[in-house]
mmCIF file of C-alpha atoms in Angstrom:
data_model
loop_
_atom_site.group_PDB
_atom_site.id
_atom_site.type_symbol
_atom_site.label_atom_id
_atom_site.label_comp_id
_atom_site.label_asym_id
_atom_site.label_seq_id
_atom_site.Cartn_x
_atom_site.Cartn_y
_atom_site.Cartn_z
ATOM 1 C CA UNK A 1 65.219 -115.820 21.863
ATOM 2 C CA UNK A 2 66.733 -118.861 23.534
ATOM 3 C CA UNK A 3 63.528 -120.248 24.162
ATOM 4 C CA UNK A 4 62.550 -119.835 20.979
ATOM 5 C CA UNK A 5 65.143 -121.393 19.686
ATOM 6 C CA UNK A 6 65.317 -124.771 22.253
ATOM 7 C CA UNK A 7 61.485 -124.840 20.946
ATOM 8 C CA UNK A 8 62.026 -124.878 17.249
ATOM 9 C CA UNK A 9 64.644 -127.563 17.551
ATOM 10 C CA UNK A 10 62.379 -129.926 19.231
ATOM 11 C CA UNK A 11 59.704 -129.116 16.170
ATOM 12 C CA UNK A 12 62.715 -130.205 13.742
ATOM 13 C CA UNK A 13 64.261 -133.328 15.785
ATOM 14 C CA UNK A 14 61.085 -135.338 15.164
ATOM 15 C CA UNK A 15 60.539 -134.856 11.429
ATOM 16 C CA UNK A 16 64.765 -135.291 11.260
ATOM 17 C CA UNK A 17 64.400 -138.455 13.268
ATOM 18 C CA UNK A 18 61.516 -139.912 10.584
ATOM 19 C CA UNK A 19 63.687 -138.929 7.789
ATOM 20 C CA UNK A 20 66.801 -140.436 8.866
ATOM 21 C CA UNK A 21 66.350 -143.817 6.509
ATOM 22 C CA UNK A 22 65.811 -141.149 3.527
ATOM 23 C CA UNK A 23 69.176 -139.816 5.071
ATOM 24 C CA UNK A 24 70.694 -143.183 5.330
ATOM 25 C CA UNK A 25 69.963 -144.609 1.661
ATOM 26 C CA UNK A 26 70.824 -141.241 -0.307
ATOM 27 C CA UNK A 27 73.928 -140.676 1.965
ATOM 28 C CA UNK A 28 75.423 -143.775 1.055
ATOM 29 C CA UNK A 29 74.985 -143.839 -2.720
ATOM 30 C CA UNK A 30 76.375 -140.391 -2.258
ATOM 31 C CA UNK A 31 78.414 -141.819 -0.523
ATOM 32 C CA UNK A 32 79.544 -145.043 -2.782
ATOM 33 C CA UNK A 33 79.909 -142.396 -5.824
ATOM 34 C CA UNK A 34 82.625 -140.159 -2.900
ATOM 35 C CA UNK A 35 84.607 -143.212 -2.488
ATOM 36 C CA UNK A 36 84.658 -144.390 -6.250
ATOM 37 C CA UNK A 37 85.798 -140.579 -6.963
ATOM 38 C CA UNK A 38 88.358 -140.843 -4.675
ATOM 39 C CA UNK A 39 90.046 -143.708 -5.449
ATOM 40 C CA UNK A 40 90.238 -142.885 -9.551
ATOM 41 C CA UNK A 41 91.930 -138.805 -8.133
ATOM 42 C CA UNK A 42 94.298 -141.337 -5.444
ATOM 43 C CA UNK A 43 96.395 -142.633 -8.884
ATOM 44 C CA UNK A 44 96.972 -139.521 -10.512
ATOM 45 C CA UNK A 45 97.768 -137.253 -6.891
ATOM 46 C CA UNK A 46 96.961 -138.487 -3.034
ATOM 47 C CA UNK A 47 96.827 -135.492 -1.715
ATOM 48 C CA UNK A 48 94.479 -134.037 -4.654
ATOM 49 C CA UNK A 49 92.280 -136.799 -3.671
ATOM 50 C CA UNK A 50 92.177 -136.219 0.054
ATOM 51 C CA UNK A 51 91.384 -132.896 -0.561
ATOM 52 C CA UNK A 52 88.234 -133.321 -2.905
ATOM 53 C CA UNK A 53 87.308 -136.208 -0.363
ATOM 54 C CA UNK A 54 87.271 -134.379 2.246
ATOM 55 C CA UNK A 55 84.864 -130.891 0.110
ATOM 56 C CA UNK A 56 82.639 -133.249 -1.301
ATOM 57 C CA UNK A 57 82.644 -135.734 2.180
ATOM 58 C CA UNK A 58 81.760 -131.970 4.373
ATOM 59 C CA UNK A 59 79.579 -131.303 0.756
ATOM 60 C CA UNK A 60 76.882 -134.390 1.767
ATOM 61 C CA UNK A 61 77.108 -133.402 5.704
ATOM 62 C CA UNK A 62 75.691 -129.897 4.671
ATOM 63 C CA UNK A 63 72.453 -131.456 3.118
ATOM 64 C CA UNK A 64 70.802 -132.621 6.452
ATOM 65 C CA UNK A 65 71.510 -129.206 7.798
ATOM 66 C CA UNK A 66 69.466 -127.212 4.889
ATOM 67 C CA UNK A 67 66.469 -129.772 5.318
ATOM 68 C CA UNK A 68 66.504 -129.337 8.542
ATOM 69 C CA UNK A 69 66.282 -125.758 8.199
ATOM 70 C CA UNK A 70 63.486 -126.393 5.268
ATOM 71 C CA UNK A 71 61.551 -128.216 8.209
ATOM 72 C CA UNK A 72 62.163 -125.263 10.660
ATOM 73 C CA UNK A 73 60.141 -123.075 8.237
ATOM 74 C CA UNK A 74 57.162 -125.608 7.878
ATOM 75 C CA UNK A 75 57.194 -125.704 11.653
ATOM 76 C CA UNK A 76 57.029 -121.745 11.852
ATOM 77 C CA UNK A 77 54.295 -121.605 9.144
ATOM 78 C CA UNK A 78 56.874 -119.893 6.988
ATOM 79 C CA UNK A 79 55.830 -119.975 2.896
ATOM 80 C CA UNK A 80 58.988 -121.360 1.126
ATOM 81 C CA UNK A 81 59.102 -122.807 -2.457
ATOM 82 C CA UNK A 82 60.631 -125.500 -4.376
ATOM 83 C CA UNK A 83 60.872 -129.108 -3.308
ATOM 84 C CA UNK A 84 63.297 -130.745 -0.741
ATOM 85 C CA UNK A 85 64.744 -132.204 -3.548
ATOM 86 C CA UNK A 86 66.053 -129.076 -5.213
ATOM 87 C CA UNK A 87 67.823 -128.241 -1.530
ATOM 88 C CA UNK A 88 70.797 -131.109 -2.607
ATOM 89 C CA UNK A 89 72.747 -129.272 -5.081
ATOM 90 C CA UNK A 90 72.649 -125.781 -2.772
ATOM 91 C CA UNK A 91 73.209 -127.612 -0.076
ATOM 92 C CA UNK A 92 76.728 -129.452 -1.443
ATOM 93 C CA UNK A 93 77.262 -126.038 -2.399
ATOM 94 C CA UNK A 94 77.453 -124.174 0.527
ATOM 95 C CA UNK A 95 78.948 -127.433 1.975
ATOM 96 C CA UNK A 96 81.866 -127.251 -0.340
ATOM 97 C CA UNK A 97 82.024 -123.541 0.478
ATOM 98 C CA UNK A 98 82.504 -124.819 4.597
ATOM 99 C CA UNK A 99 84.851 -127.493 3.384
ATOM 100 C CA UNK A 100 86.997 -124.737 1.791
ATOM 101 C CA UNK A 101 86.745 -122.951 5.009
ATOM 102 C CA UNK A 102 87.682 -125.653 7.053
ATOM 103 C CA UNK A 103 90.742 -126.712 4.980
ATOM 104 C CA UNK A 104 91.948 -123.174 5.113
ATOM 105 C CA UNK A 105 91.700 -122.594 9.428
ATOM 106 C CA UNK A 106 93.168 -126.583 9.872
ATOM 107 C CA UNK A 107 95.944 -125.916 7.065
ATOM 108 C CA UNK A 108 97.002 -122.548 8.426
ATOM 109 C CA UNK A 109 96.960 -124.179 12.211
ATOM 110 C CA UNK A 110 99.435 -127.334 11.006
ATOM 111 C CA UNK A 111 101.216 -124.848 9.169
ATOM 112 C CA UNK A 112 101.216 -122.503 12.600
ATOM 113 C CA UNK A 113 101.977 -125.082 15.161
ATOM 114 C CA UNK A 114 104.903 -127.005 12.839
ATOM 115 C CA UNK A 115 106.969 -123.628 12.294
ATOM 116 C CA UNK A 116 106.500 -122.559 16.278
ATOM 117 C CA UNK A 117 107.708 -125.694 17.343
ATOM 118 C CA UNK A 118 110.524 -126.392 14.984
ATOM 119 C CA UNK A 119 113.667 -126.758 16.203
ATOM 120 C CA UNK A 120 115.872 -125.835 13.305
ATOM 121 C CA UNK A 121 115.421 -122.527 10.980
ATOM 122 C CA UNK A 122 112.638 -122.521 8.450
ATOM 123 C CA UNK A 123 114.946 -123.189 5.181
ATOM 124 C CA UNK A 124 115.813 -125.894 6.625
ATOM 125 C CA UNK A 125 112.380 -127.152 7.996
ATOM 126 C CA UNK A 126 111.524 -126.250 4.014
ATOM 127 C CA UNK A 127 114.056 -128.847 2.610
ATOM 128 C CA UNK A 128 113.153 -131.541 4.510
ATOM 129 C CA UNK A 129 109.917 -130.939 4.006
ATOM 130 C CA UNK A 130 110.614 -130.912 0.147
ATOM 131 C CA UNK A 131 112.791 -133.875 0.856
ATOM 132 C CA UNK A 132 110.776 -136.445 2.578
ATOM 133 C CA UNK A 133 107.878 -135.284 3.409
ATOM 134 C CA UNK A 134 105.994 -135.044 6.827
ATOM 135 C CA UNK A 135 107.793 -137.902 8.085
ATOM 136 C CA UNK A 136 110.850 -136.224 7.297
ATOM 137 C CA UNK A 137 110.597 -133.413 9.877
ATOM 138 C CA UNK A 138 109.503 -135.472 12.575
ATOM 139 C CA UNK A 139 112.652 -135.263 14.201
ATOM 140 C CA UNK A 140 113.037 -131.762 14.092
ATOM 141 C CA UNK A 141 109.531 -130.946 15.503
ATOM 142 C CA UNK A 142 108.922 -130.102 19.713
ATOM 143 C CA UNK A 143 105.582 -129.681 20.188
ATOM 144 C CA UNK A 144 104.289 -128.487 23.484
ATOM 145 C CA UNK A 145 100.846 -129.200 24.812
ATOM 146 C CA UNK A 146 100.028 -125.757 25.538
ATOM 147 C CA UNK A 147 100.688 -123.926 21.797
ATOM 148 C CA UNK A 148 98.777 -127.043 20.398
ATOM 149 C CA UNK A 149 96.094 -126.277 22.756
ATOM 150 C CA UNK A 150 95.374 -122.563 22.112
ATOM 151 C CA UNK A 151 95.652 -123.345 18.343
ATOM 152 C CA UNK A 152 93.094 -126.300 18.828
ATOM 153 C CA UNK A 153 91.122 -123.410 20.581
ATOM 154 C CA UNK A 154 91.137 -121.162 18.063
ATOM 155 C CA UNK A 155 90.414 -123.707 15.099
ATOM 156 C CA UNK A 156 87.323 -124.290 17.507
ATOM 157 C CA UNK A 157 86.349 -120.632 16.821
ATOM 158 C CA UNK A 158 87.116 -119.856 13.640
ATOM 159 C CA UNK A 159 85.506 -123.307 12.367
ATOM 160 C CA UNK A 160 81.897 -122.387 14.625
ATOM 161 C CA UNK A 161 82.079 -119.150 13.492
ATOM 162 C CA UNK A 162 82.189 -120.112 9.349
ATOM 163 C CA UNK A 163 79.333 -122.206 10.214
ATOM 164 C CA UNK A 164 77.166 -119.319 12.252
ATOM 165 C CA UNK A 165 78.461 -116.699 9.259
ATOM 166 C CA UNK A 166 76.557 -119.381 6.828
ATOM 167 C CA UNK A 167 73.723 -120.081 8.436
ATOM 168 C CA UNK A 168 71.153 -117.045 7.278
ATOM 169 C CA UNK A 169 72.720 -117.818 3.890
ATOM 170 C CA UNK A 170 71.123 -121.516 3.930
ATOM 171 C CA UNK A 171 68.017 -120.253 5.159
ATOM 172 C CA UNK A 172 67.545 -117.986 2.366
ATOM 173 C CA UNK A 173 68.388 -121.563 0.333
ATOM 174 C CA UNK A 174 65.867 -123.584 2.054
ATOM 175 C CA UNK A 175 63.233 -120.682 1.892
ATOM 176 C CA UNK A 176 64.018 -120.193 -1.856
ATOM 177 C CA UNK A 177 63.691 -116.529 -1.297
ATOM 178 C CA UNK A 178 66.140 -114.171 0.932
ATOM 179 C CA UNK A 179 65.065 -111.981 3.800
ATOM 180 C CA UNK A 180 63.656 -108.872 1.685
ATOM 181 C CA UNK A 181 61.289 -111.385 -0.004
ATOM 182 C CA UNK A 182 63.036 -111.720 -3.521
ATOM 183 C CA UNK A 183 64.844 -115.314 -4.962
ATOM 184 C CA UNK A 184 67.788 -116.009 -3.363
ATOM 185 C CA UNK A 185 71.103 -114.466 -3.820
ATOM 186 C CA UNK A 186 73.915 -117.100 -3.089
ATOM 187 C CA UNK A 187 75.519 -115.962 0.387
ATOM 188 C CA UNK A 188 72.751 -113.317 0.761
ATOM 189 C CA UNK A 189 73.221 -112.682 4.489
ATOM 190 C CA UNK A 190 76.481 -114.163 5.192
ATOM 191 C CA UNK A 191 77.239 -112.978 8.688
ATOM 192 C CA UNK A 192 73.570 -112.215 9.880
ATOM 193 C CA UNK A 193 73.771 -112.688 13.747
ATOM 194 C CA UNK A 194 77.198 -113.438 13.545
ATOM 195 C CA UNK A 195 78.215 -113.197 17.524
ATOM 196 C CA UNK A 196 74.726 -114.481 18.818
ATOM 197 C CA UNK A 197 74.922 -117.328 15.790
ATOM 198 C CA UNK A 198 78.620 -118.178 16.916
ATOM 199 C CA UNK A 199 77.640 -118.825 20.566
ATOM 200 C CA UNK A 200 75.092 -120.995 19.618
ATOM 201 C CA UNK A 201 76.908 -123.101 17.321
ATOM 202 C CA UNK A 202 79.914 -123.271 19.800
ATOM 203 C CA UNK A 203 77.619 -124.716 22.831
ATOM 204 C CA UNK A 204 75.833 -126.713 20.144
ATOM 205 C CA UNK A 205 78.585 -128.677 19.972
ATOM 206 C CA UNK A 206 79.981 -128.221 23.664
ATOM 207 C CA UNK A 207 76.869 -129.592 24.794
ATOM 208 C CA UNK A 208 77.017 -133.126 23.021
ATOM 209 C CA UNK A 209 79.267 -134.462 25.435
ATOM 210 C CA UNK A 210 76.950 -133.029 28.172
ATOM 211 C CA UNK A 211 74.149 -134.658 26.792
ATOM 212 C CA UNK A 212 75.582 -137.681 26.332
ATOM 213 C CA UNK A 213 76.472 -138.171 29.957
ATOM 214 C CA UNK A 214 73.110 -136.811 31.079
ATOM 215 C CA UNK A 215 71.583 -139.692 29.158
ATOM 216 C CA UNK A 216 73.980 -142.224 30.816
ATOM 217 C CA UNK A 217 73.328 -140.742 34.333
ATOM 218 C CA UNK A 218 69.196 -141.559 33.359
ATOM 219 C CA UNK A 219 69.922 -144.825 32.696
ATOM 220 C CA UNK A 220 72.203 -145.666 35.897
ATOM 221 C CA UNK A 221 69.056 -143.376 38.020
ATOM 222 C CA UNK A 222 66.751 -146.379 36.203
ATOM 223 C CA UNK A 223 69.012 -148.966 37.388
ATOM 224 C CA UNK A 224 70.283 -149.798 33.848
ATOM 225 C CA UNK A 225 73.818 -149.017 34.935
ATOM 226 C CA UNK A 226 74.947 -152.765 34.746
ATOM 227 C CA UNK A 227 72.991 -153.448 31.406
ATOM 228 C CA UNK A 228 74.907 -150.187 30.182
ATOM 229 C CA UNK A 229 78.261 -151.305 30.986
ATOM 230 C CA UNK A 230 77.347 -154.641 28.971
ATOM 231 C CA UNK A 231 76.231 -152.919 26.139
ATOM 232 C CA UNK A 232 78.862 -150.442 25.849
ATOM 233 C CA UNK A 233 81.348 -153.701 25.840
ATOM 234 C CA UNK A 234 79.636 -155.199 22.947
ATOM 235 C CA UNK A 235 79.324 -152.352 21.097
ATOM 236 C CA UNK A 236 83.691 -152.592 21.549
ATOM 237 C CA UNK A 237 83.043 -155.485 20.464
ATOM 238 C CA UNK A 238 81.161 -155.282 17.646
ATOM 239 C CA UNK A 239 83.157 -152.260 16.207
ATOM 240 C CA UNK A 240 86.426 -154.321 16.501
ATOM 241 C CA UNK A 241 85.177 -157.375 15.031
ATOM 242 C CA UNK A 242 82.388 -156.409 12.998
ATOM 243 C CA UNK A 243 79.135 -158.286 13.046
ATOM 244 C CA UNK A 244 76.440 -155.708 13.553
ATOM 245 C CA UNK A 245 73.738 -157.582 13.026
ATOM 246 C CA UNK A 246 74.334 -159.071 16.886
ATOM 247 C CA UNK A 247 72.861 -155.680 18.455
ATOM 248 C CA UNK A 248 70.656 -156.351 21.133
ATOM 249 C CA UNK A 249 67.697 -153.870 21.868
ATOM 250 C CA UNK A 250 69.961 -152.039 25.094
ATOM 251 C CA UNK A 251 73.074 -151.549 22.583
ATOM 252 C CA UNK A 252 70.120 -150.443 20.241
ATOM 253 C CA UNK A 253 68.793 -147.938 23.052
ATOM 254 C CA UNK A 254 71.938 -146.632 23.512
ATOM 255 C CA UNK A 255 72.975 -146.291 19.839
ATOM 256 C CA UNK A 256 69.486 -144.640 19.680
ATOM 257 C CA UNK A 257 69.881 -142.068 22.309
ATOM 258 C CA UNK A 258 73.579 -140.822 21.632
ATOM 259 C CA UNK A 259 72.346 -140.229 17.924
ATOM 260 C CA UNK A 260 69.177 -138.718 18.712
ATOM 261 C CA UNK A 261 71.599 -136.419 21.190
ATOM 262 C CA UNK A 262 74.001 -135.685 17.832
ATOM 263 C CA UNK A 263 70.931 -134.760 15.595
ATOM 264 C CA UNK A 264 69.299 -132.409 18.196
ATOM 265 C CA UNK A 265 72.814 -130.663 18.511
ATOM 266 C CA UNK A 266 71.828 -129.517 14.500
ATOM 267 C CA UNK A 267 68.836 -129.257 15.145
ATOM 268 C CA UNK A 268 69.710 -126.383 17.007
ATOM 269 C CA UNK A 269 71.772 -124.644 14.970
ATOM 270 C CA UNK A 270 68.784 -125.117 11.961
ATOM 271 C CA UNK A 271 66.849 -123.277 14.338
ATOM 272 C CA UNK A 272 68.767 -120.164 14.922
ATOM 273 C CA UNK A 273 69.467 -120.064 11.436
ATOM 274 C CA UNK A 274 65.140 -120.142 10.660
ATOM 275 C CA UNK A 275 64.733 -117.273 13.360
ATOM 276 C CA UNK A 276 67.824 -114.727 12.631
ATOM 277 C CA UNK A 277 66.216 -115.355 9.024
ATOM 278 C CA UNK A 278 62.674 -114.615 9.646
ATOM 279 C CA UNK A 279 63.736 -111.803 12.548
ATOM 280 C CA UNK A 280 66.330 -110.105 9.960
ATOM 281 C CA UNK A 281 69.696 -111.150 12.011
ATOM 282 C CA UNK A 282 69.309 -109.233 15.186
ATOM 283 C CA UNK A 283 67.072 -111.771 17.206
ATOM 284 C CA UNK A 284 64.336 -109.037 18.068
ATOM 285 C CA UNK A 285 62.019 -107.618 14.844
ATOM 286 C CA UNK A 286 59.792 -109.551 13.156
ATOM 287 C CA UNK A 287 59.424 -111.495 9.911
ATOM 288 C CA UNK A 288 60.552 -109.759 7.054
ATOM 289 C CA UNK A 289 57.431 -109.279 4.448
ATOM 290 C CA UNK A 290 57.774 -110.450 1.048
ATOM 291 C CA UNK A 291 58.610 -107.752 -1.362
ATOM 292 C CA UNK A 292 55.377 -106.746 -2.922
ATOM 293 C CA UNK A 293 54.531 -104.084 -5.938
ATOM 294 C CA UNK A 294 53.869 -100.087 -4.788
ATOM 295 C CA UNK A 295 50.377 -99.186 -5.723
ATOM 296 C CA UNK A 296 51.278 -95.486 -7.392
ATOM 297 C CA UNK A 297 49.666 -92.478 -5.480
ATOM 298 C CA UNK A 298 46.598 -90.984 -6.794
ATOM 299 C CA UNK A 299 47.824 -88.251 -7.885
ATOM 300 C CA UNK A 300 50.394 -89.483 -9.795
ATOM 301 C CA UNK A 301 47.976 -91.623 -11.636
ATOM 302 C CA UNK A 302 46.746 -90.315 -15.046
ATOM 303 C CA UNK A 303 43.268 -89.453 -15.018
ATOM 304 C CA UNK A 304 41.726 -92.024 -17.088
ATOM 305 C CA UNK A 305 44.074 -94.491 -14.959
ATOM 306 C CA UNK A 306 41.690 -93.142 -12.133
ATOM 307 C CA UNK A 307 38.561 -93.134 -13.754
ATOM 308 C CA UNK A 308 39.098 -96.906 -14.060
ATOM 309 C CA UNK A 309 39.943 -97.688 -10.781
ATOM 310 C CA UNK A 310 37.210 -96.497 -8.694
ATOM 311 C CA UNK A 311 35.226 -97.986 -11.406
ATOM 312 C CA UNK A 312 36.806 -100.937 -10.653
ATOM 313 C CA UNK A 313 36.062 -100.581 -7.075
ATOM 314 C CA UNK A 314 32.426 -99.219 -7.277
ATOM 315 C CA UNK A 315 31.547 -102.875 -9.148
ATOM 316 C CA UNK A 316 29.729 -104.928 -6.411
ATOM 317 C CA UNK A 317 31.594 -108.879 -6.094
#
């Protein structure tokens, strides 16, 4: 299944990688229109507006993801139907239902790690809170390294495992049709292949950093180690001062590989989502038929019902 899976995301990276100025242009009008939201919800409540900034921002992340499911299917020869332009609005949909997620597991761990390492009784933590605000309990707050750690741990978990539970879910979006064949059924499959999903997502994103120094150990074995250094300084540089339009072609080549590294990463986790979907969740069966009309049992057919079909069949073309 592994292999299967490192084989499929390969098919995807390519056509992802073609499609990434198509990404780039409708991402930042999406993006423009996020920002222009934003700043009209900022005068009437900040934190309202951080809040729907941050559903709609995960929203527009989730759209890559369902077309690069879309292009795991045309790389398995799977039928689907619609366009790729009817995957946006299901896509910012089960994005804003991530987003949700996400706000929930990072809320509950602030929420977690400020009353385990206050120092004074909750009402009191409460009042100051009410009070001032966060900078108001500052001074009241101990926090140790290792309770921030396990809940920074956990948040890992919990946030891979909303994305592996909703990953059959956007198949059955990109497909246009769930696993038994008929149209889809909004979170129709949520939690197919949960544990295997989970793993994958979690070294999904373990591995970037992994990747990322694999690629900068190629470049020092191909004696680039010197122009890498120089690059990496410029690119310091650059993001400091601005002025993009300086980038030589080695900060371009390494620009190019860490984002080709970050995009494979998903491309991953598109293709686990294309397999449990076409191997009904458990990584072994095969692809689910489409649902198709019974033909009724002869002898349950009335006789002139009969009479017509073998005449039917008896006709020569």
């Amino acid at each position: 299944m592994l292999k299967s899976i490192v084989a499929l995301s390969f098919a995807i990276l390519l056509p992802r990688i073609l499609l990434i100025p198509v990404f780039v242009i409708m991402l930042g009008l999406a993006m423009l229109a996020l920002v222009l939201i934003t700043l009209g919800l900022a005068v009437i409540s900040p934190f309202i507006a951080v809040i729907v900034a941050v559903i709609l921002g995960l929203s527009l992340a989730m759209i890559p993801i369902i077309i690069g499911i879309r292009l795991g299917f045309t790389a398995r020869g799977h039928d689907v139907t619609g366009t790729y332009g009817g995957l946006i609005l299901p896509g910012a949909i089960y994005g804003a239902v991530e987003a949700i997620g996400y706000l929930v597991v990072t809320l509950s761990a602030a929420s977690i790690l400020m009353l385990i390492s206050s120092t004074v009784p909750l009402a009191d933590l409460m009042a100051l809170l009410r009070a001032g605000g966060l900078e108001a309990i500052e001074g009241v707050l101990q926090t140790g390294t290792l309770p921030a750690g396990i809940l920074a741990v956990i948040s890992f978990l919990a946030v891979s495992a909303l994305r592996a539970a909703i990953l059959v879910p956007l198949a059955g979006a990109a497909s246009g049709r769930d696993a038994n064949g008929s149209p889809h059924t909004p979170l129709a499959g949520f939690g197919t292949g949960f544990v295997p999903l989970t793993l994958l997502v979690c070294a999904s994103y373990l591995l970037f950093p992994l990747l990322i120094m694999g690629f900068f150990a190629l470049l020092s074995l191909l004696g680039m180690s010197d122009a890498v250094q120089e690059a990496m300084a410029t690119l310091r540089r650059l993001e400091e001062e601005g002025g993009w339009s300086a980038i030589g072609w080695r900060e371009g080549l390494i620009l190019a590989g860490v984002w080709t590294c970050w995009i494979w990463i998903f491309c991953l986790q598109c293709a686990g989502a294309v397999l449990f979907f076409l191997r009904g969740g458990d990584g072994t069966g095969t692809a689910p038929r489409a649902v198709r009309a019974e033909v009724p049992p002869a002898f349950h057919m009335a006789p002139q019902d009969l009479r017509a079909l073998r005449k039917s069949r008896s006709q020569p073309g």
